Amino acid sequence: MRLRRRRIASFVDSLIEDRRPRRFRAGDEEVALLQTAVMLREARGPQAPSPPFVSGLLEELAFARAVGSDGAGTTHTPRGHAAGRSRRVGARPLAAVVAALLTVIAATTAIDRGALGGSTGHASEVVDVALTDASHRRVGEIRLLSGAPSWVLMNLAGVAYDGPVTCQLEGADGTVLLRRSFYLNGGDAAFARVIPISPGEIRSGRIVTPSGTVLASAVFEGRGR
Amino acid sequence: MYPDLDAVYRDNVEGLYRLMYARVGNRADAEDLTAEVFRSAIGRLRLGSSRGEVRSYLLTAARTALASHWRRRLGRPVTYIDPEADAELLSEAPTDDEVSDSRERAMQILGALPERFRRILELRFLEASSIKEAAAEMNVTVSNAKVLQHRALQMASRVALELEE
């Protein structure tokens, strides 16, 4: 009884503080209380999405379409949709992800093409590092691009997780400078986002599940110190 | 009809986010679910479809995403999306009627509760007071405020059920 009350109280606290509630296995009586809590929360009025979320998701969708447009990319097949066939974007090399990104952003941003391609000058503005799991197995790569705006690009493949995750970029003192959510589909993902901070401030990156498990991490050696 | 997929996104992202927020009650989950719906749906949409057909498809994807969300989070569904009944909520901006409907329902439930139960839920849900602030306002200990909140929610849940019937 006390445990049940604590779980309900924690759920209510989360709604009131506008944060993600914890997971637990809810019983029938609890579900009725949780429904009431969500309904009472709704009475505070409708919530508009934040402009960074709206523009960030638009960029991501444009990027995903570009990656999938050459026939080697992805058609995201969510679980629960029987139709369609999933092709794996995460298994693509980072260079292919970068090439796809170029088609999306070249016309609209001032990012340096040399930095993106890594072939002509500005090499110091590009930083690539491997993403490794807890067993030090390479599961992907991160590339940071300095420019106006700056970008983080990433691909992941073969991670033992399916669902929403967060990419955390951290400074030299471990402070989280930036969080961006994306979705691992069958353990794979390709991800590109504008970052409103200088890549020079970033010391490490982690891919974290909603429950806090670190799926992969990367250290940008010699940076942010 | 929509001219391109960006237009589909721009026309529906705000409505879909508002709907998800109303069903989960927090920003982080509403953002994840909105993104999940667009990621799953946008590659499958046919641009020749009418606006209504596109929205119906998005709402069906939203229903699936929300059901999976609750299964993962709590092991069973808590709130639902009905693609037909919720179609109006994908309009660009909430109408005054929609806003007042959800508030009026909450007020009906709160109005049926004894005063102290009503007050603790008002403080918490409508005024976003912390449990400490609510306890101070009601002149009780934090532990008592937690018990009061739990009992008030139990009674509110019964009232909500009665109102539905």
Tab-separated table of C-alpha atoms in Angstrom:
chain	number	residue	atom	x	y	z
A	1	MET	CA	0.000	0.000	0.000
A	2	ARG	CA	2.773	2.403	0.986
A	3	LEU	CA	4.780	1.471	-2.097
A	4	ARG	CA	1.751	2.055	-4.287
A	5	ARG	CA	1.199	5.473	-2.712
A	6	ARG	CA	4.847	6.388	-3.225
A	7	ARG	CA	4.703	5.411	-6.896
A	8	ILE	CA	1.574	7.474	-7.481
A	9	ALA	CA	3.126	10.431	-5.624
A	10	SER	CA	6.270	10.167	-7.737
A	11	PHE	CA	4.177	10.088	-10.935
A	12	VAL	CA	2.219	13.173	-9.814
A	13	ASP	CA	5.456	14.992	-8.912
A	14	SER	CA	6.772	14.265	-12.410
A	15	LEU	CA	3.680	15.702	-14.090
A	16	ILE	CA	3.715	18.810	-11.940
A	17	GLU	CA	7.444	19.365	-12.512
A	18	ASP	CA	7.018	18.606	-16.236
A	19	ARG	CA	9.470	15.724	-16.345
A	20	ARG	CA	9.380	12.089	-17.456
A	21	PRO	CA	7.776	9.746	-14.851
A	22	ARG	CA	9.655	6.635	-13.719
A	23	ARG	CA	8.779	3.163	-14.985
A	24	PHE	CA	6.862	0.712	-12.820
A	25	ARG	CA	4.304	-2.048	-13.263
A	26	ALA	CA	0.959	-0.437	-12.555
A	27	GLY	CA	-2.027	-2.323	-11.155
A	28	ASP	CA	-5.688	-1.684	-12.015
A	29	GLU	CA	-6.320	0.712	-9.141
A	30	GLU	CA	-3.130	2.633	-9.880
A	31	VAL	CA	-4.064	3.075	-13.539
A	32	ALA	CA	-7.324	4.768	-12.546
A	33	LEU	CA	-5.414	7.233	-10.340
A	34	LEU	CA	-2.794	7.885	-13.011
A	35	GLN	CA	-5.522	8.579	-15.579
A	36	THR	CA	-7.087	11.082	-13.212
A	37	ALA	CA	-3.712	12.728	-12.605
A	38	VAL	CA	-3.056	13.135	-16.342
A	39	MET	CA	-6.553	14.512	-16.851
A	40	LEU	CA	-6.144	17.056	-14.027
A	41	ARG	CA	-2.758	18.042	-15.435
A	42	GLU	CA	-4.402	18.700	-18.812
A	43	ALA	CA	-6.692	21.225	-17.162
A	44	ARG	CA	-3.746	23.626	-16.877
A	45	GLY	CA	-4.192	24.228	-20.588
A	46	PRO	CA	-2.605	23.182	-23.877
A	47	GLN	CA	1.144	23.207	-24.257
A	48	ALA	CA	2.879	24.387	-27.410
A	49	PRO	CA	6.061	22.660	-28.589
A	50	SER	CA	9.300	24.590	-28.179
A	51	PRO	CA	10.683	26.174	-31.380
A	52	PRO	CA	14.030	24.277	-31.036
A	53	PHE	CA	12.122	20.993	-30.882
A	54	VAL	CA	10.023	21.858	-33.951
A	55	SER	CA	13.010	22.989	-36.032
A	56	GLY	CA	15.263	20.161	-34.777
A	57	LEU	CA	12.762	17.471	-35.719
A	58	LEU	CA	12.216	19.067	-39.127
A	59	GLU	CA	15.983	18.946	-39.747
A	60	GLU	CA	16.137	15.350	-38.611
A	61	LEU	CA	13.281	14.256	-40.874
A	62	ALA	CA	14.802	16.051	-43.862
A	63	PHE	CA	18.093	14.361	-43.076
A	64	ALA	CA	16.483	10.925	-42.773
A	65	ARG	CA	14.722	11.401	-46.111
A	66	ALA	CA	17.988	12.406	-47.754
A	67	VAL	CA	19.784	9.391	-46.320
A	68	GLY	CA	17.011	7.123	-47.553
A	69	SER	CA	16.660	8.753	-50.935
A	70	ASP	CA	19.467	6.915	-52.721
A	71	GLY	CA	18.009	3.506	-52.101
A	72	ALA	CA	20.643	2.519	-49.581
A	73	GLY	CA	19.194	4.350	-46.634
A	74	THR	CA	16.282	3.677	-44.403
A	75	THR	CA	12.574	3.369	-44.407
A	76	HIS	CA	11.839	3.492	-40.719
A	77	THR	CA	9.483	0.692	-39.801
A	78	PRO	CA	8.062	1.228	-36.346
A	79	ARG	CA	7.079	-1.739	-34.295
A	80	GLY	CA	3.374	-2.270	-34.508
A	81	HIS	CA	3.223	-1.448	-38.221
A	82	ALA	CA	3.054	-4.686	-40.117
A	83	ALA	CA	3.538	-3.222	-43.562
A	84	GLY	CA	6.873	-2.204	-44.969
A	85	ARG	CA	10.396	-3.455	-44.684
A	86	SER	CA	13.125	-1.895	-42.595
A	87	ARG	CA	16.437	-1.086	-44.222
A	88	ARG	CA	19.216	-0.254	-41.854
A	89	VAL	CA	20.558	3.255	-41.928
A	90	GLY	CA	22.786	2.866	-38.922
A	91	ALA	CA	25.040	0.408	-40.703
A	92	ARG	CA	26.087	3.084	-43.208
A	93	PRO	CA	29.557	4.545	-42.818
A	94	LEU	CA	29.765	8.034	-41.395
A	95	ALA	CA	31.072	9.356	-44.723
A	96	ALA	CA	27.788	8.352	-46.375
A	97	VAL	CA	25.824	9.968	-43.576
A	98	VAL	CA	27.846	13.160	-44.041
A	99	ALA	CA	27.240	13.102	-47.796
A	100	ALA	CA	23.507	12.795	-47.203
A	101	LEU	CA	23.592	15.600	-44.686
A	102	LEU	CA	25.320	17.830	-47.231
A	103	THR	CA	22.373	17.588	-49.572
A	104	VAL	CA	20.047	18.717	-46.817
A	105	ILE	CA	21.943	21.630	-45.398
A	106	ALA	CA	24.258	22.905	-48.101
A	107	ALA	CA	21.714	25.261	-49.575
A	108	THR	CA	20.432	26.613	-46.308
A	109	THR	CA	23.360	27.040	-43.945
A	110	ALA	CA	26.795	28.549	-43.915
A	111	ILE	CA	28.543	25.377	-42.820
A	112	ASP	CA	31.882	24.909	-44.525
A	113	ARG	CA	31.806	22.288	-47.286
A	114	GLY	CA	35.509	21.611	-46.802
A	115	ALA	CA	34.902	20.834	-43.174
A	116	LEU	CA	32.017	18.529	-44.008
A	117	GLY	CA	33.875	16.591	-46.620
A	118	GLY	CA	37.121	16.686	-44.720
A	119	SER	CA	39.001	16.820	-47.994
A	120	THR	CA	39.833	20.460	-48.538
A	121	GLY	CA	41.257	22.531	-45.725
A	122	HIS	CA	39.628	23.391	-42.396
A	123	ALA	CA	40.605	19.926	-41.142
A	124	SER	CA	40.987	21.343	-37.653
A	125	GLU	CA	37.243	22.074	-37.644
A	126	VAL	CA	36.333	18.403	-37.965
A	127	VAL	CA	36.620	15.925	-35.119
A	128	ASP	CA	35.752	12.240	-35.539
A	129	VAL	CA	35.756	9.760	-32.675
A	130	ALA	CA	34.566	6.201	-32.208
A	131	LEU	CA	31.562	5.373	-30.047
A	132	THR	CA	32.194	2.255	-27.982
A	133	ASP	CA	29.979	0.201	-25.688
A	134	ALA	CA	30.773	-1.034	-22.165
A	135	SER	CA	32.854	-3.891	-23.652
A	136	HIS	CA	34.903	-1.370	-25.678
A	137	ARG	CA	33.312	-2.672	-28.875
A	138	ARG	CA	33.013	-0.045	-31.602
A	139	VAL	CA	29.304	0.587	-32.252
A	140	GLY	CA	29.469	3.859	-34.181
A	141	GLU	CA	31.099	7.213	-34.709
A	142	ILE	CA	30.524	10.851	-33.804
A	143	ARG	CA	31.669	13.779	-35.938
A	144	LEU	CA	31.656	17.353	-34.651
A	145	LEU	CA	31.643	20.108	-37.261
A	146	SER	CA	32.498	23.704	-36.405
A	147	GLY	CA	30.666	26.274	-38.461
A	148	ALA	CA	27.703	28.570	-38.545
A	149	PRO	CA	25.879	26.627	-37.322
A	150	SER	CA	27.929	23.801	-35.832
A	151	TRP	CA	26.673	20.225	-36.149
A	152	VAL	CA	26.964	16.865	-34.459
A	153	LEU	CA	26.627	13.827	-36.733
A	154	MET	CA	26.491	10.285	-35.526
A	155	ASN	CA	25.779	6.782	-36.658
A	156	LEU	CA	25.185	3.726	-34.487
A	157	ALA	CA	24.790	0.101	-35.526
A	158	GLY	CA	24.225	-3.142	-33.679
A	159	VAL	CA	23.470	-1.627	-30.274
A	160	ALA	CA	21.469	-3.991	-28.067
A	161	TYR	CA	18.604	-1.571	-27.525
A	162	ASP	CA	15.467	-0.469	-29.330
A	163	GLY	CA	13.655	2.728	-28.417
A	164	PRO	CA	14.171	6.387	-27.553
A	165	VAL	CA	17.623	7.451	-26.357
A	166	THR	CA	19.418	10.687	-25.596
A	167	CYS	CA	22.769	11.878	-26.896
A	168	GLN	CA	24.509	13.840	-24.120
A	169	LEU	CA	27.456	16.057	-24.973
A	170	GLU	CA	29.570	16.902	-21.943
A	171	GLY	CA	32.203	19.487	-21.083
A	172	ALA	CA	35.589	18.969	-19.411
A	173	ASP	CA	34.079	19.004	-15.907
A	174	GLY	CA	31.411	16.437	-16.793
A	175	THR	CA	28.631	19.011	-17.046
A	176	VAL	CA	26.033	18.085	-19.647
A	177	LEU	CA	26.219	20.873	-22.229
A	178	LEU	CA	23.531	19.550	-24.515
A	179	ARG	CA	20.968	16.758	-24.755
A	180	ARG	CA	19.295	15.631	-27.961
A	181	SER	CA	16.795	12.775	-28.229
A	182	PHE	CA	16.550	10.313	-31.091
A	183	TYR	CA	15.362	6.800	-31.711
A	184	LEU	CA	17.294	3.540	-32.011
A	185	ASN	CA	15.441	1.341	-34.448
A	186	GLY	CA	16.541	-2.269	-34.032
A	187	GLY	CA	19.799	-1.029	-32.497
A	188	ASP	CA	20.619	1.308	-35.409
A	189	ALA	CA	20.376	5.061	-35.915
A	190	ALA	CA	21.808	7.926	-37.907
A	191	PHE	CA	21.517	11.314	-36.344
A	192	ALA	CA	22.463	14.878	-37.268
A	193	ARG	CA	21.579	18.016	-35.350
A	194	VAL	CA	22.601	21.625	-35.206
A	195	ILE	CA	24.286	22.380	-31.870
A	196	PRO	CA	24.098	25.830	-30.294
A	197	ILE	CA	27.516	25.433	-28.606
A	198	SER	CA	31.086	25.422	-29.844
A	199	PRO	CA	32.395	21.914	-30.571
A	200	GLY	CA	35.601	23.018	-28.816
A	201	GLU	CA	33.768	22.936	-25.477
A	202	ILE	CA	32.821	19.265	-25.863
A	203	ARG	CA	34.965	16.714	-24.067
A	204	SER	CA	32.825	13.562	-24.310
A	205	GLY	CA	29.546	12.139	-25.563
A	206	ARG	CA	27.247	9.445	-24.248
A	207	ILE	CA	24.206	7.660	-25.592
A	208	VAL	CA	21.842	7.100	-22.677
A	209	THR	CA	18.497	5.270	-22.330
A	210	PRO	CA	15.553	6.888	-20.486
A	211	SER	CA	16.399	4.744	-17.439
A	212	GLY	CA	19.980	6.072	-17.409
A	213	THR	CA	21.878	3.119	-18.896
A	214	VAL	CA	24.875	4.280	-20.947
A	215	LEU	CA	24.773	2.377	-24.255
A	216	ALA	CA	27.856	3.942	-25.825
A	217	SER	CA	30.367	6.666	-25.126
A	218	ALA	CA	33.095	8.616	-26.850
A	219	VAL	CA	35.925	10.844	-25.624
A	220	PHE	CA	37.253	13.716	-27.677
A	221	GLU	CA	40.924	13.399	-26.706
A	222	GLY	CA	42.789	16.568	-25.887
A	223	ARG	CA	39.704	18.744	-26.169
A	224	GLY	CA	37.891	20.842	-23.619
A	225	ARG	CA	40.783	20.780	-21.185
B	1	MET	CA	-3.637	18.220	-50.424
B	2	TYR	CA	-0.166	19.012	-49.181
B	3	PRO	CA	2.507	20.175	-51.666
B	4	ASP	CA	5.344	18.325	-49.887
B	5	LEU	CA	6.274	16.451	-46.720
B	6	ASP	CA	7.588	19.576	-45.018
B	7	ALA	CA	4.109	21.058	-45.385
B	8	VAL	CA	2.625	17.937	-43.750
B	9	TYR	CA	5.028	18.395	-40.872
B	10	ARG	CA	4.501	22.134	-40.434
B	11	ASP	CA	0.717	21.791	-40.563
B	12	ASN	CA	0.498	19.020	-37.979
B	13	VAL	CA	3.459	19.145	-35.630
B	14	GLU	CA	1.934	21.572	-33.166
B	15	GLY	CA	-1.439	19.825	-32.986
B	16	LEU	CA	0.135	16.420	-32.604
B	17	TYR	CA	2.471	17.658	-29.860
B	18	ARG	CA	-0.449	19.242	-27.963
B	19	LEU	CA	-2.411	16.013	-28.221
B	20	MET	CA	0.520	13.937	-26.973
B	21	TYR	CA	1.186	16.394	-24.155
B	22	ALA	CA	-2.455	16.146	-23.081
B	23	ARG	CA	-2.169	12.341	-23.027
B	24	VAL	CA	1.171	11.995	-21.195
B	25	GLY	CA	1.375	15.234	-19.185
B	26	ASN	CA	5.070	16.018	-19.638
B	27	ARG	CA	7.264	17.673	-22.243
B	28	ALA	CA	9.963	15.023	-22.625
B	29	ASP	CA	7.551	12.204	-23.419
B	30	ALA	CA	5.388	14.446	-25.612
B	31	GLU	CA	8.461	15.376	-27.674
B	32	ASP	CA	9.621	11.764	-27.995
B	33	LEU	CA	6.191	10.544	-29.040
B	34	THR	CA	5.637	13.362	-31.517
B	35	ALA	CA	9.008	12.617	-33.077
B	36	GLU	CA	8.259	8.890	-33.154
B	37	VAL	CA	4.987	9.461	-35.007
B	38	PHE	CA	6.593	11.646	-37.661
B	39	ARG	CA	9.576	9.321	-38.072
B	40	SER	CA	7.304	6.351	-38.603
B	41	ALA	CA	4.668	8.064	-40.721
B	42	ILE	CA	6.371	10.602	-42.911
B	43	GLY	CA	8.060	8.113	-45.249
B	44	ARG	CA	4.780	6.305	-45.807
B	45	LEU	CA	2.475	9.215	-46.494
B	46	ARG	CA	1.205	9.717	-50.027
B	47	LEU	CA	1.202	13.353	-51.024
B	48	GLY	CA	-1.888	12.824	-53.189
B	49	SER	CA	-3.917	12.097	-50.071
B	50	SER	CA	-6.325	14.654	-48.672
B	51	ARG	CA	-5.541	16.594	-45.534
B	52	GLY	CA	-8.105	14.515	-43.653
B	53	GLU	CA	-6.547	11.252	-44.826
B	54	VAL	CA	-3.066	12.425	-43.814
B	55	ARG	CA	-4.301	13.433	-40.382
B	56	SER	CA	-6.154	10.182	-39.949
B	57	TYR	CA	-2.930	8.315	-40.751
B	58	LEU	CA	-0.946	10.442	-38.297
B	59	LEU	CA	-3.523	9.850	-35.569
B	60	THR	CA	-3.478	6.107	-36.163
B	61	ALA	CA	0.326	6.143	-35.860
B	62	ALA	CA	-0.054	8.321	-32.738
B	63	ARG	CA	-2.458	5.817	-31.176
B	64	THR	CA	0.055	3.003	-31.722
B	65	ALA	CA	2.968	5.079	-30.397
B	66	LEU	CA	1.047	6.082	-27.259
B	67	ALA	CA	-0.061	2.510	-26.544
B	68	SER	CA	3.572	1.285	-26.862
B	69	HIS	CA	4.737	4.132	-24.650
B	70	TRP	CA	2.438	3.171	-21.791
B	71	ARG	CA	3.229	-0.530	-22.196
B	72	ARG	CA	6.941	0.256	-21.858
B	73	ARG	CA	6.497	2.744	-19.010
B	74	LEU	CA	3.777	1.187	-16.832
B	75	GLY	CA	2.982	-2.182	-18.374
B	76	ARG	CA	-0.541	-1.174	-19.415
B	77	PRO	CA	-2.374	1.680	-21.158
B	78	VAL	CA	-3.229	4.764	-19.125
B	79	THR	CA	-4.537	7.178	-21.773
B	80	TYR	CA	-5.662	6.628	-25.338
B	81	ILE	CA	-5.970	8.342	-28.696
B	82	ASP	CA	-9.118	7.823	-30.706
B	83	PRO	CA	-8.308	8.804	-34.317
B	84	GLU	CA	-11.917	9.826	-34.980
B	85	ALA	CA	-12.757	11.581	-31.729
B	86	ASP	CA	-9.369	13.309	-31.490
B	87	ALA	CA	-9.239	14.486	-35.127
B	88	GLU	CA	-10.299	18.018	-34.112
B	89	LEU	CA	-7.292	18.305	-31.820
B	90	LEU	CA	-4.950	18.336	-34.825
B	91	SER	CA	-6.280	21.732	-35.839
B	92	GLU	CA	-3.653	24.472	-35.912
B	93	ALA	CA	-4.631	26.133	-32.668
B	94	PRO	CA	-6.823	24.938	-29.819
B	95	THR	CA	-10.247	26.512	-29.826
B	96	ASP	CA	-11.610	28.121	-26.704
B	97	ASP	CA	-14.136	25.293	-26.498
B	98	GLU	CA	-11.418	22.627	-26.428
B	99	VAL	CA	-9.511	24.472	-23.714
B	100	SER	CA	-12.595	25.011	-21.602
B	101	ASP	CA	-13.783	21.397	-22.105
B	102	SER	CA	-10.805	19.852	-20.345
B	103	ARG	CA	-10.810	22.536	-17.658
B	104	GLU	CA	-14.532	22.288	-17.133
B	105	ARG	CA	-14.317	18.516	-16.705
B	106	ALA	CA	-11.563	18.949	-14.127
B	107	MET	CA	-13.605	21.606	-12.334
B	108	GLN	CA	-16.631	19.322	-12.268
B	109	ILE	CA	-14.574	16.602	-10.630
B	110	LEU	CA	-12.866	18.946	-8.193
B	111	GLY	CA	-16.217	20.556	-7.342
B	112	ALA	CA	-17.595	17.194	-6.248
B	113	LEU	CA	-14.816	16.659	-3.693
B	114	PRO	CA	-14.744	17.655	-0.005
B	115	GLU	CA	-12.980	20.991	0.466
B	116	ARG	CA	-9.590	19.726	1.656
B	117	PHE	CA	-9.382	17.138	-1.109
B	118	ARG	CA	-10.348	19.748	-3.685
B	119	ARG	CA	-7.826	22.245	-2.350
B	120	ILE	CA	-4.847	19.894	-2.355
B	121	LEU	CA	-5.527	18.897	-5.974
B	122	GLU	CA	-6.062	22.517	-7.021
B	123	LEU	CA	-2.771	23.506	-5.421
B	124	ARG	CA	-0.888	20.640	-7.021
B	125	PHE	CA	-2.403	20.348	-10.492
B	126	LEU	CA	-3.799	23.791	-11.277
B	127	GLU	CA	-1.329	25.973	-9.387
B	128	ALA	CA	1.685	23.626	-9.826
B	129	SER	CA	2.633	23.933	-6.143
B	130	SER	CA	5.273	21.551	-4.811
B	131	ILE	CA	4.125	19.147	-2.110
B	132	LYS	CA	6.024	21.281	0.418
B	133	GLU	CA	4.288	24.465	-0.729
B	134	ALA	CA	0.906	22.731	-0.711
B	135	ALA	CA	1.533	21.416	2.819
B	136	ALA	CA	2.454	24.903	4.034
B	137	GLU	CA	-0.600	26.437	2.365
B	138	MET	CA	-2.871	23.872	3.996
B	139	ASN	CA	-1.066	24.028	7.325
B	140	VAL	CA	-0.264	20.296	7.464
B	141	THR	CA	2.991	18.324	7.450
B	142	VAL	CA	4.469	17.152	4.151
B	143	SER	CA	3.621	13.551	5.080
B	144	ASN	CA	0.024	14.501	5.741
B	145	ALA	CA	-0.138	16.411	2.475
B	146	LYS	CA	1.022	13.281	0.627
B	147	VAL	CA	-1.665	11.166	2.275
B	148	LEU	CA	-4.257	13.851	1.581
B	149	GLN	CA	-3.209	14.021	-2.069
B	150	HIS	CA	-3.453	10.251	-2.469
B	151	ARG	CA	-6.906	10.062	-0.911
B	152	ALA	CA	-8.074	13.045	-2.929
B	153	LEU	CA	-6.895	11.383	-6.148
B	154	GLN	CA	-8.691	8.171	-5.209
B	155	MET	CA	-11.928	10.054	-4.686
B	156	ALA	CA	-11.424	12.166	-7.829
B	157	SER	CA	-10.912	9.000	-9.815
B	158	ARG	CA	-14.217	7.590	-8.548
B	159	VAL	CA	-16.000	10.854	-9.361
B	160	ALA	CA	-14.483	10.859	-12.877
B	161	LEU	CA	-15.789	7.348	-13.419
B	162	GLU	CA	-19.270	8.326	-12.231
B	163	LEU	CA	-19.308	11.355	-14.531
B	164	GLU	CA	-18.395	9.184	-17.505
B	165	GLU	CA	-21.299	6.838	-16.741
